[in-house]
mmCIF file of C-alpha atoms and ligand atoms in Angstrom:
data_model
loop_
_atom_site.group_PDB
_atom_site.id
_atom_site.type_symbol
_atom_site.label_atom_id
_atom_site.label_comp_id
_atom_site.label_asym_id
_atom_site.label_seq_id
_atom_site.Cartn_x
_atom_site.Cartn_y
_atom_site.Cartn_z
ATOM 1 C CA MET O 1 89.945 99.656 -57.552
ATOM 2 C CA SER O 2 87.591 97.396 -55.667
ATOM 3 C CA SER O 3 86.658 97.347 -52.014
ATOM 4 C CA ARG O 4 85.810 94.241 -50.012
ATOM 5 C CA GLU O 5 82.424 93.532 -48.462
ATOM 6 C CA ASN O 6 82.080 96.667 -46.410
ATOM 7 C CA PRO O 7 83.864 99.724 -47.713
ATOM 8 C CA GLN O 8 81.891 102.214 -45.587
ATOM 9 C CA PRO O 9 84.287 102.428 -42.607
ATOM 10 C CA VAL O 10 86.867 103.936 -44.936
ATOM 11 C CA THR O 11 84.803 107.065 -45.367
ATOM 12 C CA ARG O 12 82.968 107.105 -42.021
ATOM 13 C CA ASN O 13 86.079 106.792 -39.855
ATOM 14 C CA SER O 14 89.255 108.161 -41.323
ATOM 15 C CA PRO O 15 92.087 105.738 -40.568
ATOM 16 C CA ILE O 16 95.120 106.868 -38.600
ATOM 17 C CA ARG O 17 97.518 104.442 -40.232
ATOM 18 C CA ILE O 18 97.517 102.740 -43.592
ATOM 19 C CA TYR O 19 99.224 99.433 -44.382
ATOM 20 C CA LEU O 20 100.210 98.760 -47.972
ATOM 21 C CA ILE O 21 100.576 95.082 -48.710
ATOM 22 C CA GLY O 22 101.460 93.164 -51.846
ATOM 23 C CA PHE O 23 104.114 91.137 -53.568
ATOM 24 C CA MET O 24 107.767 92.186 -53.865
ATOM 25 C CA GLY O 25 108.085 94.678 -56.684
ATOM 26 C CA SER O 26 104.423 95.713 -56.597
ATOM 27 C CA GLY O 27 105.409 99.338 -55.895
ATOM 28 C CA LYS O 28 104.445 99.592 -52.202
ATOM 29 C CA SER O 29 107.267 101.984 -51.320
ATOM 30 C CA TYR O 30 106.852 104.159 -54.380
ATOM 31 C CA LEU O 31 103.086 104.397 -54.100
ATOM 32 C CA GLY O 32 103.307 104.720 -50.307
ATOM 33 C CA LYS O 33 105.449 107.833 -50.586
ATOM 34 C CA GLN O 34 103.062 109.367 -53.106
ATOM 35 C CA LEU O 35 100.063 108.552 -50.946
ATOM 36 C CA ALA O 36 101.696 109.962 -47.814
ATOM 37 C CA GLU O 37 102.466 113.143 -49.714
ATOM 38 C CA GLN O 38 98.853 113.469 -50.875
ATOM 39 C CA LEU O 39 97.555 112.920 -47.339
ATOM 40 C CA GLN O 40 100.361 114.984 -45.769
ATOM 41 C CA TRP O 41 101.219 112.010 -43.583
ATOM 42 C CA LYS O 42 104.521 110.317 -42.751
ATOM 43 C CA PHE O 43 105.768 107.316 -44.677
ATOM 44 C CA ILE O 44 107.773 104.339 -43.455
ATOM 45 C CA ASP O 45 109.018 101.239 -45.191
ATOM 46 C CA LEU O 46 108.874 98.392 -42.648
ATOM 47 C CA ASP O 47 111.966 96.628 -44.056
ATOM 48 C CA ALA O 48 114.019 99.838 -43.954
ATOM 49 C CA TYR O 49 112.775 100.537 -40.418
ATOM 50 C CA LEU O 50 113.773 97.012 -39.299
ATOM 51 C CA GLU O 51 117.186 97.345 -40.961
ATOM 52 C CA SER O 52 117.910 100.680 -39.310
ATOM 53 C CA LYS O 53 116.821 99.460 -35.859
ATOM 54 C CA GLU O 54 118.845 96.237 -36.148
ATOM 55 C CA SER O 55 121.766 97.942 -37.954
ATOM 56 C CA LYS O 56 121.767 94.978 -40.367
ATOM 57 C CA THR O 57 120.496 94.375 -43.861
ATOM 58 C CA ILE O 58 117.678 91.903 -44.494
ATOM 59 C CA SER O 59 120.221 89.682 -46.276
ATOM 60 C CA GLN O 60 122.469 89.649 -43.187
ATOM 61 C CA ILE O 61 119.511 88.718 -40.979
ATOM 62 C CA PHE O 62 118.607 85.820 -43.311
ATOM 63 C CA GLU O 63 122.250 84.673 -43.267
ATOM 64 C CA GLU O 64 122.467 84.796 -39.494
ATOM 65 C CA GLY O 65 119.123 83.336 -38.447
ATOM 66 C CA GLY O 66 117.331 82.266 -41.590
ATOM 67 C CA GLU O 67 113.817 83.271 -42.556
ATOM 68 C CA ALA O 68 112.502 82.349 -39.085
ATOM 69 C CA LEU O 69 114.550 85.093 -37.415
ATOM 70 C CA PHE O 70 113.540 87.610 -40.077
ATOM 71 C CA ARG O 71 109.824 86.814 -39.653
ATOM 72 C CA GLN O 72 110.076 87.209 -35.879
ATOM 73 C CA LEU O 73 111.783 90.610 -36.205
ATOM 74 C CA GLU O 74 109.318 91.620 -38.900
ATOM 75 C CA LYS O 75 106.464 90.839 -36.521
ATOM 76 C CA ASP O 76 108.120 92.756 -33.648
ATOM 77 C CA TYR O 77 108.634 95.897 -35.732
ATOM 78 C CA LEU O 78 105.189 95.606 -37.287
ATOM 79 C CA THR O 79 103.763 95.604 -33.762
ATOM 80 C CA ALA O 80 105.742 98.782 -33.028
ATOM 81 C CA THR O 81 103.930 100.544 -35.880
ATOM 82 C CA GLY O 82 100.711 100.266 -33.856
ATOM 83 C CA ASP O 83 101.864 103.432 -32.057
ATOM 84 C CA PHE O 84 102.395 105.407 -35.268
ATOM 85 C CA GLU O 85 99.802 107.961 -36.253
ATOM 86 C CA LYS O 86 99.061 109.538 -39.619
ATOM 87 C CA THR O 87 101.534 107.158 -41.204
ATOM 88 C CA VAL O 88 101.523 105.138 -44.401
ATOM 89 C CA ILE O 89 103.427 101.887 -43.813
ATOM 90 C CA ALA O 90 104.767 99.809 -46.713
ATOM 91 C CA THR O 91 105.173 96.226 -45.489
ATOM 92 C CA GLY O 92 107.398 93.492 -46.940
ATOM 93 C CA GLY O 93 105.779 91.090 -49.402
ATOM 94 C CA GLY O 94 105.587 88.190 -46.942
ATOM 95 C CA CYS O 95 104.530 90.195 -43.915
ATOM 96 C CA PRO O 96 100.741 89.547 -44.101
ATOM 97 C CA CYS O 97 101.330 85.798 -44.457
ATOM 98 C CA PHE O 98 103.012 85.098 -41.109
ATOM 99 C CA TYR O 99 101.640 84.900 -37.574
ATOM 100 C CA ASP O 100 98.409 86.891 -37.241
ATOM 101 C CA ASN O 101 99.918 89.910 -39.016
ATOM 102 C CA MET O 102 97.134 90.301 -41.545
ATOM 103 C CA GLU O 103 94.307 90.166 -39.002
ATOM 104 C CA TRP O 104 96.232 92.537 -36.761
ATOM 105 C CA MET O 105 96.753 95.107 -39.535
ATOM 106 C CA ASP O 106 93.074 94.851 -40.463
ATOM 107 C CA VAL O 107 92.106 95.744 -36.900
ATOM 108 C CA ILE O 108 94.627 98.473 -36.229
ATOM 109 C CA GLY O 109 94.706 100.193 -39.597
ATOM 110 C CA GLN O 110 93.428 100.509 -43.115
ATOM 111 C CA THR O 111 94.853 97.758 -45.310
ATOM 112 C CA ILE O 112 95.362 98.168 -49.036
ATOM 113 C CA TYR O 113 96.506 95.388 -51.335
ATOM 114 C CA LEU O 114 98.437 96.591 -54.356
ATOM 115 C CA LYS O 115 97.489 94.055 -56.983
ATOM 116 C CA THR O 116 100.062 94.302 -59.738
ATOM 117 C CA PRO O 117 100.075 92.085 -62.863
ATOM 118 C CA VAL O 118 102.543 89.164 -62.688
ATOM 119 C CA SER O 119 104.189 90.257 -65.946
ATOM 120 C CA ILE O 120 105.135 93.580 -64.347
ATOM 121 C CA LEU O 121 106.407 91.886 -61.175
ATOM 122 C CA VAL O 122 108.609 89.520 -63.191
ATOM 123 C CA LYS O 123 110.060 92.318 -65.291
ATOM 124 C CA ARG O 124 110.726 94.556 -62.331
ATOM 125 C CA LEU O 125 112.205 91.859 -60.103
ATOM 126 C CA GLN O 126 114.594 90.519 -62.765
ATOM 127 C CA SER O 127 116.965 93.365 -61.995
ATOM 128 C CA GLU O 128 116.310 93.397 -58.256
ATOM 129 C CA THR O 129 117.085 89.910 -57.010
ATOM 130 C CA GLU O 130 120.315 90.518 -55.135
ATOM 131 C CA HIS O 131 119.062 92.414 -52.076
ATOM 132 C CA ARG O 132 116.055 90.119 -51.774
ATOM 133 C CA PRO O 133 117.233 86.853 -50.188
ATOM 134 C CA LEU O 134 114.215 84.856 -51.376
ATOM 135 C CA LEU O 135 115.069 85.710 -54.995
ATOM 136 C CA ALA O 136 118.861 85.697 -54.923
ATOM 137 C CA GLY O 137 120.541 83.557 -57.579
ATOM 138 C CA LYS O 138 117.357 82.708 -59.519
ATOM 139 C CA SER O 139 117.369 82.587 -63.319
ATOM 140 C CA ASN O 140 114.578 84.436 -65.151
ATOM 141 C CA LYS O 141 112.599 81.204 -65.573
ATOM 142 C CA GLU O 142 113.044 80.234 -61.912
ATOM 143 C CA LEU O 143 112.050 83.735 -60.875
ATOM 144 C CA SER O 144 108.901 83.693 -62.929
ATOM 145 C CA ASP O 145 107.897 80.226 -61.572
ATOM 146 C CA PHE O 146 108.645 81.352 -58.016
ATOM 147 C CA ILE O 147 106.461 84.470 -58.360
ATOM 148 C CA GLU O 148 103.553 82.483 -59.797
ATOM 149 C CA GLN O 149 103.779 79.875 -57.037
ATOM 150 C CA LYS O 150 104.210 82.341 -54.148
ATOM 151 C CA LEU O 151 101.362 84.512 -55.383
ATOM 152 C CA LYS O 152 99.092 81.476 -55.329
ATOM 153 C CA GLU O 153 100.097 80.765 -51.727
ATOM 154 C CA ARG O 154 99.775 84.379 -50.627
ATOM 155 C CA LYS O 155 96.576 85.337 -52.441
ATOM 156 C CA ALA O 156 94.330 84.300 -49.541
ATOM 157 C CA TYR O 157 96.215 86.618 -47.193
ATOM 158 C CA TYR O 158 96.500 89.560 -49.563
ATOM 159 C CA GLU O 159 92.813 89.394 -50.383
ATOM 160 C CA GLN O 160 91.896 89.933 -46.739
ATOM 161 C CA ALA O 161 92.833 93.596 -47.278
ATOM 162 C CA GLN O 162 90.030 96.100 -46.920
ATOM 163 C CA VAL O 163 90.815 97.712 -50.266
ATOM 164 C CA ILE O 164 92.194 96.026 -53.360
ATOM 165 C CA PHE O 165 93.946 98.539 -55.575
ATOM 166 C CA GLU O 166 94.766 97.437 -59.106
ATOM 167 C CA TYR O 167 98.141 99.045 -59.622
ATOM 168 C CA ARG O 168 100.676 99.030 -62.405
ATOM 169 C CA SER O 169 103.092 101.895 -61.961
ATOM 170 C CA GLY O 170 103.589 105.632 -61.506
ATOM 171 C CA THR O 171 101.064 107.875 -59.849
ATOM 172 C CA GLU O 172 98.011 106.441 -61.611
ATOM 173 C CA GLY O 173 95.018 106.350 -59.281
ATOM 174 C CA VAL O 174 96.924 107.728 -56.285
ATOM 175 C CA LYS O 175 94.867 110.881 -55.939
ATOM 176 C CA GLU O 176 91.641 108.865 -56.218
ATOM 177 C CA LEU O 177 92.918 106.485 -53.541
ATOM 178 C CA ALA O 178 93.874 109.350 -51.223
ATOM 179 C CA ASP O 179 90.411 110.907 -51.675
ATOM 180 C CA LEU O 180 88.795 107.592 -50.721
ATOM 181 C CA LEU O 181 90.866 107.403 -47.548
ATOM 182 C CA ARG O 182 90.500 110.979 -46.335
HETATM 183 C C1 LIG L 201 109.903 89.449 -48.767
HETATM 184 C C2 LIG L 201 109.792 90.705 -49.290
HETATM 185 C C3 LIG L 201 110.783 91.766 -49.036
HETATM 186 C C4 LIG L 201 111.457 91.544 -47.688
HETATM 187 C C5 LIG L 201 112.038 90.170 -47.609
HETATM 188 C C6 LIG L 201 110.990 89.070 -47.816
HETATM 189 C C7 LIG L 201 108.865 88.427 -49.098
HETATM 190 O O1 LIG L 201 110.131 93.045 -49.040
HETATM 191 O O2 LIG L 201 110.560 91.759 -46.631
HETATM 192 O O3 LIG L 201 113.066 90.075 -48.551
HETATM 193 O O4 LIG L 201 108.767 87.420 -48.383
HETATM 194 O O5 LIG L 201 108.109 88.644 -50.069
HETATM 195 P P1 LIG L 201 109.606 93.802 -50.377
HETATM 196 O O6 LIG L 201 108.235 93.280 -50.668
HETATM 197 O O7 LIG L 201 109.570 95.235 -49.960
HETATM 198 O O8 LIG L 201 110.593 93.522 -51.446
#
């Protein structure tokens, strides 16, 4: 785990909401639930929240209004999380990279980037392309190229997180992370 320039606020002022950011398949929802349990906080997955509020799947939203509509809704529901307290929020992989979402999350909450090795992302996402419109229909080679390329584009946003958490899988490091945030 590494913290950016000034890790002190994490321990001086306990956050009231935590945003997990990172690429698709990095384990934000899994780790988010574990973290929320450790902290005895609530957990929400921003995509699931958006889907339940809109009564549509992400794929349906992409079909109806393309990525532009999805990004607008994503921003609207992200803004709604500013009222949530003692909540761990797992955001979608592209969320920090649109509008001023990343800066906003950095101001209103504690941001944690789950940095997961590309090899793990590729392996995990090979079996999970269908409900992710950006990945649908890609061969393994196309998927791997897409991940490499997108990560390059998104790195600058992800690395604005206050904490960078090197994460592979399971519950490794979760207790340590929760202790840092308490
Ligand atoms: C996206 C990631 C997805 C979802 C949408 C777009 C992205 O969330 O928001 O399909 O742009 O990386 P997960 O990271 O939870 O898969």
